[in-house]
mmCIF file of C-alpha atoms and ligand atoms in Angstrom:
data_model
loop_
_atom_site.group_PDB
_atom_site.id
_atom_site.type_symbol
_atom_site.label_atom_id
_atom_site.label_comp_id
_atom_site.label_asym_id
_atom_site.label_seq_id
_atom_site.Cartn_x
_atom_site.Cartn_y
_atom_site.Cartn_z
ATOM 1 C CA UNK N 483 13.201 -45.112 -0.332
ATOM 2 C CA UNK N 484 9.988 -44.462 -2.277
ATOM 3 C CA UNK N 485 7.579 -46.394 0.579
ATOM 4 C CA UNK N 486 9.755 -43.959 3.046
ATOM 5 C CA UNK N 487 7.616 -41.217 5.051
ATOM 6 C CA UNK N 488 7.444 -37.936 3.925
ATOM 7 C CA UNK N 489 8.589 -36.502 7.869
ATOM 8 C CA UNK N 490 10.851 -38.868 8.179
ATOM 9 C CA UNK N 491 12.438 -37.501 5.581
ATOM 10 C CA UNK N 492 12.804 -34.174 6.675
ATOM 11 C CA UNK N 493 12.899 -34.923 10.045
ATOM 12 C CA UNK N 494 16.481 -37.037 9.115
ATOM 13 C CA UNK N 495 17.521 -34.445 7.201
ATOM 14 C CA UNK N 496 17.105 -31.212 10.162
ATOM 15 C CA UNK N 497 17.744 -33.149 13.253
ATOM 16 C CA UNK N 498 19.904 -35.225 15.105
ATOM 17 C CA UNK N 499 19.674 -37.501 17.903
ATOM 18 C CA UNK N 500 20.216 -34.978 20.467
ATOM 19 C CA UNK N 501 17.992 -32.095 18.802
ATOM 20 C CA UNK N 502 14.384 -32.193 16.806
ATOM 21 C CA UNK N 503 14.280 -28.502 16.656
ATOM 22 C CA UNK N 504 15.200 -25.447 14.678
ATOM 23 C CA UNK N 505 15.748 -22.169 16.414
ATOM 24 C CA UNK N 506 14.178 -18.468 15.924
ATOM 25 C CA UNK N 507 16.224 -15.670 16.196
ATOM 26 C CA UNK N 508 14.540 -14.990 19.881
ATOM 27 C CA UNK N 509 15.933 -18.114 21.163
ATOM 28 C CA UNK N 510 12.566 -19.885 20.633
ATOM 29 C CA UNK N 511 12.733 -23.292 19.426
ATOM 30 C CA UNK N 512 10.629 -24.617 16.513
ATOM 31 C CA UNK N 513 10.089 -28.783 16.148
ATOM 32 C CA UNK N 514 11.184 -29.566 12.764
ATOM 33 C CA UNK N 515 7.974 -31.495 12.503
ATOM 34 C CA UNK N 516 6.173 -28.371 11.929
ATOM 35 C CA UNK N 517 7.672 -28.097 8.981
ATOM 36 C CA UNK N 518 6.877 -30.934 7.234
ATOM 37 C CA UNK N 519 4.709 -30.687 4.203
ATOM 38 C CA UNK N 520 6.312 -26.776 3.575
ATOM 39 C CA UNK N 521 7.875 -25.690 0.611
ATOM 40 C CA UNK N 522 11.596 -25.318 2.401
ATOM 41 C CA UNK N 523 14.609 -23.031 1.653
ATOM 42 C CA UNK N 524 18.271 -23.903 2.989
ATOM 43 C CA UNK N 525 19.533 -20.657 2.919
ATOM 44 C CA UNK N 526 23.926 -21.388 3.264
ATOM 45 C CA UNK N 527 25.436 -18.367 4.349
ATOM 46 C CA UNK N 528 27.590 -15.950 6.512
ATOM 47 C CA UNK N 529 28.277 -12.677 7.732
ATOM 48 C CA UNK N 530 32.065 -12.908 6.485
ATOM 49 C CA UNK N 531 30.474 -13.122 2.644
ATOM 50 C CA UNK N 532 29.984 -9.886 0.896
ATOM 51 C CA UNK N 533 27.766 -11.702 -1.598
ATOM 52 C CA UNK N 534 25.776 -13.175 1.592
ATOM 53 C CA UNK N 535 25.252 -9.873 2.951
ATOM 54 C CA UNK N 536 23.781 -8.498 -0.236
ATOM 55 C CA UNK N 537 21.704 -11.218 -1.468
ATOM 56 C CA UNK N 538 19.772 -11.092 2.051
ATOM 57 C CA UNK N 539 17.800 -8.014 2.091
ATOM 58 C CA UNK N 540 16.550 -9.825 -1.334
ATOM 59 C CA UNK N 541 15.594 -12.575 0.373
ATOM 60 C CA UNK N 542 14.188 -11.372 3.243
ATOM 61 C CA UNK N 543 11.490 -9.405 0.883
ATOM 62 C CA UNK N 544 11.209 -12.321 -1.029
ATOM 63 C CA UNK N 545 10.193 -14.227 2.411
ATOM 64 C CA UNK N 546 7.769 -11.733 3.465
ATOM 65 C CA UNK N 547 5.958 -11.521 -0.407
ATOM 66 C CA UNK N 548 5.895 -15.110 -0.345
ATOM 67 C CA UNK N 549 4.390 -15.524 3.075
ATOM 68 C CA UNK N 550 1.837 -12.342 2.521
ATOM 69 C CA UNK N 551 0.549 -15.143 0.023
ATOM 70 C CA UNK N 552 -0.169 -17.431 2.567
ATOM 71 C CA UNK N 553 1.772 -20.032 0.999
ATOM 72 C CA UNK N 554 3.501 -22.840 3.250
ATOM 73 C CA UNK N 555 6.981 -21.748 3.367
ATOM 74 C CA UNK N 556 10.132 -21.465 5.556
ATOM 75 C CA UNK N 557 13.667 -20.548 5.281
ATOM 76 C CA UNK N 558 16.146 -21.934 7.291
ATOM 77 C CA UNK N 559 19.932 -20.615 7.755
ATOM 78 C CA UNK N 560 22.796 -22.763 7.616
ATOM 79 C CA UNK N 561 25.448 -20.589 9.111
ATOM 80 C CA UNK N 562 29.038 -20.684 7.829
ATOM 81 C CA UNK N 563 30.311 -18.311 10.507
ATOM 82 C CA UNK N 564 33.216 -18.333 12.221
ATOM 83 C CA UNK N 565 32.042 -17.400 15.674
ATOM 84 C CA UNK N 566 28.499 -17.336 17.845
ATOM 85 C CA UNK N 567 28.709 -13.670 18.141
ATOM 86 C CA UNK N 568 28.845 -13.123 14.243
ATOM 87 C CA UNK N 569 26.490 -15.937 14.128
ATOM 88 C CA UNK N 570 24.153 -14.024 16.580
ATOM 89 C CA UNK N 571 24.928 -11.065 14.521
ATOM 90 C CA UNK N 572 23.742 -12.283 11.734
ATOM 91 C CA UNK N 573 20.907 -14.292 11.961
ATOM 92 C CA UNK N 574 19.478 -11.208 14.161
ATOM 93 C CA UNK N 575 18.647 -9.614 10.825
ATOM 94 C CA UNK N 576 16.295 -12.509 9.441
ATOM 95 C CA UNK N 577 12.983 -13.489 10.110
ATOM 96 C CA UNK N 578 13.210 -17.179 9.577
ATOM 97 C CA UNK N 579 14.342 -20.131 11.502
ATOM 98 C CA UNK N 580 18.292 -21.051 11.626
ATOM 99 C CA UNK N 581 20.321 -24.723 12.420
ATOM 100 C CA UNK N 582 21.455 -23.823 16.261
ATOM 101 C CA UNK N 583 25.499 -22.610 15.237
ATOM 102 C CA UNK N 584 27.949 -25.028 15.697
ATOM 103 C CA UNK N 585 25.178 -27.735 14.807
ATOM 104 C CA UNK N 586 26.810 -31.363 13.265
ATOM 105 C CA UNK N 587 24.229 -31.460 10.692
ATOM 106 C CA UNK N 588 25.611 -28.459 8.955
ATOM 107 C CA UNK N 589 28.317 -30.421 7.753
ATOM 108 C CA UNK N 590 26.148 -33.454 6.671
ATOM 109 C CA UNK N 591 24.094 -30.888 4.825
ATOM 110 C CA UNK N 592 26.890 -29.296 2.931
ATOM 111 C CA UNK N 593 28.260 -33.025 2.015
ATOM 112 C CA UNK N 594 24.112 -34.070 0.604
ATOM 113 C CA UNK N 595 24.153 -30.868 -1.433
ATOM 114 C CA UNK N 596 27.236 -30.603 -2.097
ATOM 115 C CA UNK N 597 27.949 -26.887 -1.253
ATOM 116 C CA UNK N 598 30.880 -25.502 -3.286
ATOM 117 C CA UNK N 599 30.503 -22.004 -2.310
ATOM 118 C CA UNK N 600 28.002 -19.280 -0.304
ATOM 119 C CA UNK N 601 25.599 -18.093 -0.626
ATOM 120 C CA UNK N 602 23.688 -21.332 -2.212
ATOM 121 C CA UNK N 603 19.807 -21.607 -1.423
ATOM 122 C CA UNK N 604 18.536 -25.258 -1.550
ATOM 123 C CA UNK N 605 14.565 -25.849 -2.157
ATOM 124 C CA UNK N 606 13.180 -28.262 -0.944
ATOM 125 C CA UNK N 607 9.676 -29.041 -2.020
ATOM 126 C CA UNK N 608 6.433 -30.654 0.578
ATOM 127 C CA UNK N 609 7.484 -34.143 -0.527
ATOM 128 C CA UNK N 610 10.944 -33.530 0.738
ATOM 129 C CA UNK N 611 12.052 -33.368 -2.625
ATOM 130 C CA UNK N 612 14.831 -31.339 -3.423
ATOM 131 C CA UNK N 613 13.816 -28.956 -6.317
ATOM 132 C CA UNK N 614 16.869 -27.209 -7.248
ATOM 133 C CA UNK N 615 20.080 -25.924 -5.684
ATOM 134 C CA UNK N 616 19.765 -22.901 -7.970
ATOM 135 C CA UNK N 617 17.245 -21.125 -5.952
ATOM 136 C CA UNK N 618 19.708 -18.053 -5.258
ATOM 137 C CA UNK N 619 19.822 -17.610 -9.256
ATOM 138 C CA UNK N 620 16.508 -17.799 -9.588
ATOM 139 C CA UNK N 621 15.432 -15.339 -7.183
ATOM 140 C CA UNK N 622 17.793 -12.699 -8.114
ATOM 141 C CA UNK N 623 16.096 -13.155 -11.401
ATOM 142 C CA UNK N 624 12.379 -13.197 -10.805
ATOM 143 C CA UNK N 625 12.048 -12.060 -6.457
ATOM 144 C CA UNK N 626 9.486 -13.968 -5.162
ATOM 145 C CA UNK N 627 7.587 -14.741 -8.119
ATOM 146 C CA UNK N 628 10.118 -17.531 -8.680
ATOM 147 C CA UNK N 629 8.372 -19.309 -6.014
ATOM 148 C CA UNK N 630 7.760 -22.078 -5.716
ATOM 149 C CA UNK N 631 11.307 -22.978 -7.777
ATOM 150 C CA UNK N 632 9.783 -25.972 -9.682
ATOM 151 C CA UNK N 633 11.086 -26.512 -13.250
ATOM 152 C CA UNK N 634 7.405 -26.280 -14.771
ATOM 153 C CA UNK N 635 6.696 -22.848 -13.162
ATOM 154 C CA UNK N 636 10.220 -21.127 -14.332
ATOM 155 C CA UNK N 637 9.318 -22.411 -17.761
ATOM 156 C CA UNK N 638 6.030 -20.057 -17.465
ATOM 157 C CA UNK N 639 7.831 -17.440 -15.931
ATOM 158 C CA UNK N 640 10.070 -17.485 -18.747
ATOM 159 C CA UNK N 641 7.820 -18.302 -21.271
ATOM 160 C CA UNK N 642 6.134 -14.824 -19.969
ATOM 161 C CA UNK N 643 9.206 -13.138 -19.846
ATOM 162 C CA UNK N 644 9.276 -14.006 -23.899
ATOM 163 C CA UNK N 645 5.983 -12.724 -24.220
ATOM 164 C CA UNK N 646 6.102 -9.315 -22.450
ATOM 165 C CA UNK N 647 9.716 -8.849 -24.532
ATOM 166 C CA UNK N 648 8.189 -8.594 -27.767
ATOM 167 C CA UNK N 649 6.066 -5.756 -27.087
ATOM 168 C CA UNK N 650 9.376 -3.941 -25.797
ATOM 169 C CA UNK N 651 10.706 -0.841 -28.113
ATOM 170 C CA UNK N 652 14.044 -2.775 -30.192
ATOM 171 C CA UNK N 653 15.699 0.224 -28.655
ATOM 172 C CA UNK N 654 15.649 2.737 -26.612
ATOM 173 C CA UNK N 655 17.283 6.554 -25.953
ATOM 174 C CA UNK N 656 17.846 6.483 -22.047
ATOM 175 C CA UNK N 657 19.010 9.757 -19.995
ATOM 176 C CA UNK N 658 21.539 7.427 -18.141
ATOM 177 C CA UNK N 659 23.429 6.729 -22.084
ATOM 178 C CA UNK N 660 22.386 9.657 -24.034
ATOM 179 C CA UNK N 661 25.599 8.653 -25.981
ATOM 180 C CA UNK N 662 23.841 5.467 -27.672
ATOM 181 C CA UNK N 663 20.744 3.737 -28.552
ATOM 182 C CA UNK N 664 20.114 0.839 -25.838
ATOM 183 C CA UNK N 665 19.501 -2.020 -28.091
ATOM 184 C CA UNK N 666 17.046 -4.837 -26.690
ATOM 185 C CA UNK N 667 19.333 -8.048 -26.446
ATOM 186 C CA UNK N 668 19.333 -11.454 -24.938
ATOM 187 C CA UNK N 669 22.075 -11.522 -21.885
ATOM 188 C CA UNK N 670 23.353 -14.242 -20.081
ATOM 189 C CA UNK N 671 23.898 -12.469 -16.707
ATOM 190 C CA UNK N 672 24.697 -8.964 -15.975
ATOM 191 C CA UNK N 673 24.887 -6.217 -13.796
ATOM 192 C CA UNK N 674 23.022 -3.093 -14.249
ATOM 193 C CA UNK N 675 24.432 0.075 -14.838
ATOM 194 C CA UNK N 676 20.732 2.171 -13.478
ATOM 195 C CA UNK N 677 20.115 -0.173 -10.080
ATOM 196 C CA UNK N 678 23.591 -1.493 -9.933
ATOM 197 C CA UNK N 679 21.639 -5.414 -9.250
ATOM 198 C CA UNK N 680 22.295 -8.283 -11.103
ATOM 199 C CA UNK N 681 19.835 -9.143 -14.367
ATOM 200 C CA UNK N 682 19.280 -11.912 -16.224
ATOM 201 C CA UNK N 683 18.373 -12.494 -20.245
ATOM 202 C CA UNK N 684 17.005 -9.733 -21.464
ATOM 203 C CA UNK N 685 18.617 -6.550 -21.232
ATOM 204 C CA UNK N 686 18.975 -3.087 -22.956
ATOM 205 C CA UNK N 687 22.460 -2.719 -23.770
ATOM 206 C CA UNK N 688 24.742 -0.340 -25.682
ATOM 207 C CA UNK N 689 27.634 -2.880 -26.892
ATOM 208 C CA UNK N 690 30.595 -0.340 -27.748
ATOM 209 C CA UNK N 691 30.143 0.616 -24.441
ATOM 210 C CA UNK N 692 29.124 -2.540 -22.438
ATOM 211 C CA UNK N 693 26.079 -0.436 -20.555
ATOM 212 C CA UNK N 694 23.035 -2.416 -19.566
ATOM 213 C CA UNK N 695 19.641 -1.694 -17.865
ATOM 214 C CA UNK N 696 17.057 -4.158 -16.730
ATOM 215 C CA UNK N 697 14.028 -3.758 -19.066
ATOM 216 C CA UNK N 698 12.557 -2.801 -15.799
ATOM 217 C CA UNK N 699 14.857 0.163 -15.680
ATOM 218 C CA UNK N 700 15.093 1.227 -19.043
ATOM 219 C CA UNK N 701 11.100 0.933 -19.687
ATOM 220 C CA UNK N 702 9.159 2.750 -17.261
ATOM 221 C CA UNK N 703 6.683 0.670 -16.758
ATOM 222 C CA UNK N 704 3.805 2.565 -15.268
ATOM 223 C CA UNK N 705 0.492 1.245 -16.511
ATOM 224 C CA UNK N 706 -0.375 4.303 -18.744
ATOM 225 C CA UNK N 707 -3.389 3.459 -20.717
ATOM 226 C CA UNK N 708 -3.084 6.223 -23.013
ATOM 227 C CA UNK N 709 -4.071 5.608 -26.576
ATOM 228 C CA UNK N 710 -1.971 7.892 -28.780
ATOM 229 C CA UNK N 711 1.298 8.049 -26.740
ATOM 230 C CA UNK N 712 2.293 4.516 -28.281
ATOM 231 C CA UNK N 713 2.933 1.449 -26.326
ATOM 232 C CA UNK N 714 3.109 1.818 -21.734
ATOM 233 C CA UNK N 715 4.108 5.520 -21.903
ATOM 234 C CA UNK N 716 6.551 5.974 -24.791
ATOM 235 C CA UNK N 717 6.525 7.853 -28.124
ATOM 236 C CA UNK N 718 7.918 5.763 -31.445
ATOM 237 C CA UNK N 719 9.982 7.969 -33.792
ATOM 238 C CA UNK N 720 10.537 5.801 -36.598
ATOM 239 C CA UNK N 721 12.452 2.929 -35.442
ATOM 240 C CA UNK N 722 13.185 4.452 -31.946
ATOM 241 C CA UNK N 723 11.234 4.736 -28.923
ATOM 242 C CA UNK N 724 11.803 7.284 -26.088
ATOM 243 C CA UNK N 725 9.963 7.508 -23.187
ATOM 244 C CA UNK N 726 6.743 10.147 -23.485
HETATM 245 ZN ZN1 ZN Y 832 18.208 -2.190 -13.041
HETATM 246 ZN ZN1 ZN Y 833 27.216 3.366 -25.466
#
């Protein structure tokens, strides 16, 4: 398996006997040899899924920030839809390259990664490595900066995470709870009450009355290099800070 080549790899894994190519949205047809050596992203999903249909407007962004950058990258849809039409449906709303519906391999691929539920997104890395099934998680949490989804580069995207929270305000009067303080507090996942999306660790958060923002929401975060405001546009009262 080590001595084994890197296209073969992917090759085995994308086609069959009967088909070495991946499909575009436009009916063209893409050899899956052109993908070798990419940073990949199995993208399991279907129109039926309300979490699908959410997550991909997130993704498709993602796509396009991550491609602006010129890196090697390429999603590919595995469709769990009932039907070609909602298949066609569908897939006519991403930019990326699909398995034809109705394919075989989708259900070889769901067995290898053992898919328990949609939508999952599977990275692959240029080795044909897999790199984590968790890629869905991870880019609801960071967008495309999660790229490329390698252990070593969520650490530093954590570990800067760490660093920008301990210049944040402990806590923080926002016009959405004018009831509370928002304290500053370490979340496991939840969804916030200003964009209504999904966050992850750290949040600002009114306990009694289980309200969160993003830091991104609560902190308006607009570059202000004014000196005697106090810290990024907000004015500390003691031990609160408001936003100037
Ligand atoms: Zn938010
Ligand atoms: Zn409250």
């Amino acid at each position: 398996m080590a001595t084994e080549d890197v296209s073969h790899d992917l090759s085995s894994l994308l086609s069959s006997e009967e088909r070495d190519f991946l499909i575009r949205n436009n009916g063209d047809q893409v050899p899956v040899s052109a993908l070798v050596g990419k940073n990949i992203l199995l993208y399991f999903s279907a129109q039926w899924c309300p979490p699908c249909r959410a997550f991909l407007p997130k993704l498709i962004e993602a796509y396009h920030t991550i491609k602006a950058k010129g890196s090697a990258f390429e999603v590919i849809f595995i469709s769990s839809d009932r039907d070609q039409s909602t298949f066609d449906e569908f897939y006519s709303e991403m930019p990326w390259l699909a398995l034809p519906f109705g394919d075989g391999r989708k259900q070889i691929l769901d067995k290898k990664f053992k898919i328990q539920g949609i939508p999952t997104a599977v990275a692959i890395g240029p080795s044909g490595r897999t790199i984590t099934k968790e890629a869905r998680m991870h880019l609801t949490a960071y967008g495309a900066d999660a790229f490329p989804f390698t252990e070593e580069h969520l650490k530093q995207l954590e570990e800067e995470i760490e660093k920008k929270a301990k210049g944040w305000p402990e806590k923080v009067k926002h016009e959405l709870h004018s009831e509370h303080e928002l304290i500053r507090t370490k979340r496991s996942s939840y969804s916030c009450d200003g964009c209504g999306e999904t966050g992850y660790s750290w949040s600002f958060y009114c306990k009694e009355c289980d309200f969160d923002l993003h830091p991104k929401c609560a902190l308006k975060e607009d570059g202000d290099t004014g000196t005697e405001k106090g810290k990024e546009g907000f004015i500390c009262d003691g031990d609160v800070c408001r936003k100037a």
